Short mmCIF file of C-alpha atoms in Angstrom, two decimals:
data_model
loop_
_atom_site.label_atom_id
_atom_site.label_comp_id
_atom_site.label_asym_id
_atom_site.label_seq_id
_atom_site.Cartn_x
_atom_site.Cartn_y
_atom_site.Cartn_z
CA MET A 1 0.00 0.00 0.00
CA ARG A 2 1.40 3.37 -1.04
CA PRO A 3 1.18 6.42 1.17
CA ALA A 4 -1.32 9.01 0.00
CA LYS A 5 0.14 11.95 -1.88
CA PRO A 6 -0.86 15.36 -0.57
CA GLU A 7 -2.78 17.23 -3.26
CA ASN A 8 -1.70 20.75 -2.37
CA VAL A 9 2.07 20.21 -2.29
CA LEU A 10 4.16 22.35 -4.62
CA MET A 11 7.30 20.76 -6.01
CA PHE A 12 9.96 23.18 -7.15
CA ASP A 13 12.41 22.37 -9.94
CA TYR A 14 15.61 23.57 -8.30
CA ALA A 15 17.80 21.96 -10.98
CA ARG A 16 16.03 23.95 -13.71
CA ARG A 17 16.43 27.15 -11.72
CA ARG A 18 20.16 26.49 -11.27
CA ALA A 19 20.51 25.66 -14.98
CA SER A 20 18.96 29.02 -15.85
CA VAL A 21 21.40 30.81 -13.54
CA GLY A 22 24.24 28.74 -15.01
CA ASP A 23 23.29 29.87 -18.53
CA ARG A 24 23.38 33.50 -17.44
CA MET A 25 26.71 32.95 -15.69
CA ARG A 26 28.20 31.52 -18.90
CA GLN A 27 26.89 34.48 -20.91
CA ALA A 28 28.47 36.88 -18.42
CA GLY A 29 31.75 34.94 -18.24
CA ILE A 30 31.27 34.06 -14.57
CA ASP A 31 32.85 30.75 -13.50
CA LEU A 32 31.82 30.59 -9.85
CA LEU A 33 29.10 32.18 -7.74
CA PHE A 34 28.91 32.17 -3.94
CA LEU A 35 25.53 32.69 -2.31
CA PRO A 36 25.26 33.04 1.47
CA ILE A 37 22.25 31.58 3.25
CA SER A 38 19.51 33.81 1.90
CA GLY A 39 16.32 33.89 -0.10
CA ASP A 40 18.40 33.54 -3.28
CA LEU A 41 20.04 30.34 -2.05
CA GLU A 42 16.69 28.95 -0.89
CA TYR A 43 15.18 29.70 -4.32
CA LEU A 44 17.98 27.88 -6.15
CA THR A 45 18.60 24.93 -3.79
CA GLY A 46 15.78 24.63 -1.29
CA ILE A 47 18.11 25.18 1.68
CA PRO A 48 15.90 27.14 4.07
CA ARG A 49 16.92 30.55 5.30
CA ARG A 50 16.58 31.64 8.91
CA GLU A 51 13.14 32.55 10.15
CA PRO A 52 12.79 36.29 10.77
CA SER A 53 13.36 37.25 14.39
CA PHE A 54 13.86 40.32 16.53
CA GLY A 55 17.46 39.50 17.36
CA ASN A 56 20.60 39.10 15.34
CA VAL A 57 22.09 35.64 15.81
CA ALA A 58 25.68 35.24 14.67
CA TYR A 59 27.61 31.99 14.80
CA ARG A 60 31.35 31.52 14.71
CA HIS A 61 32.44 31.19 11.07
CA GLY A 62 28.91 32.04 9.91
CA TRP A 63 30.40 34.20 7.16
CA VAL A 64 31.29 31.07 5.19
CA ALA A 65 27.80 29.53 5.30
CA GLY A 66 26.32 29.22 1.84
CA ALA A 67 26.92 27.45 -1.44
CA PHE A 68 29.23 27.72 -4.41
CA LEU A 69 27.47 27.40 -7.77
CA ARG A 70 29.16 26.51 -11.06
CA PRO A 71 27.39 26.22 -14.41
CA GLY A 72 26.52 22.59 -15.15
CA ALA A 73 27.50 21.27 -11.70
CA ASP A 74 25.75 20.53 -8.43
CA PRO A 75 26.19 23.19 -5.74
CA VAL A 76 28.93 22.76 -3.16
CA VAL A 77 27.37 23.61 0.19
CA VAL A 78 29.50 24.94 3.06
CA LEU A 79 27.76 24.92 6.43
CA PRO A 80 29.62 25.25 9.74
CA ARG A 81 28.54 22.80 12.43
CA MET A 82 26.75 25.44 14.52
CA ILE A 83 24.42 26.21 11.62
CA THR A 84 23.71 22.56 10.82
CA GLU A 85 23.00 21.81 14.48
CA PHE A 86 20.81 24.80 15.30
CA GLU A 87 19.37 26.16 12.05
CA LEU A 88 18.47 23.12 9.91
CA PRO A 89 15.40 21.24 11.18
CA GLY A 90 16.77 17.76 10.48
CA GLY A 91 20.44 18.57 10.69
CA ALA A 92 22.60 17.87 7.67
CA ALA A 93 23.94 14.66 6.21
CA GLY A 94 27.69 14.19 6.11
CA ASP A 95 30.57 15.23 8.31
#
C-alpha cells in the first residue's frame, strides 16, 4: 500500500532554476558564484533561510555559510557545524 500523496504540495524544480542561472553565468563569463544563506540560495537549492526574528544571531564562522554554484555542476554547500546543528530542522547529512 502506497502512502497518500498530498494534493496541495508544490514541487519546485531547483535543478532547472540552477541551470537558468548557469546559462546566465556563462553568458556573463562568470565561472563561480557564492551565495550566502539567503532567499536567493533557498530559491535555487531549497536550503531554508533563517526565520525572521527580533534578534541578530551570529555563529562563529557564519560568514562562510552558503553554497558555491558553477554552471553545469551541483552546488557545493559549506555549512559550519553550529548552523547545521541549530538552524536546519533535520540537521545535515555528512561530516
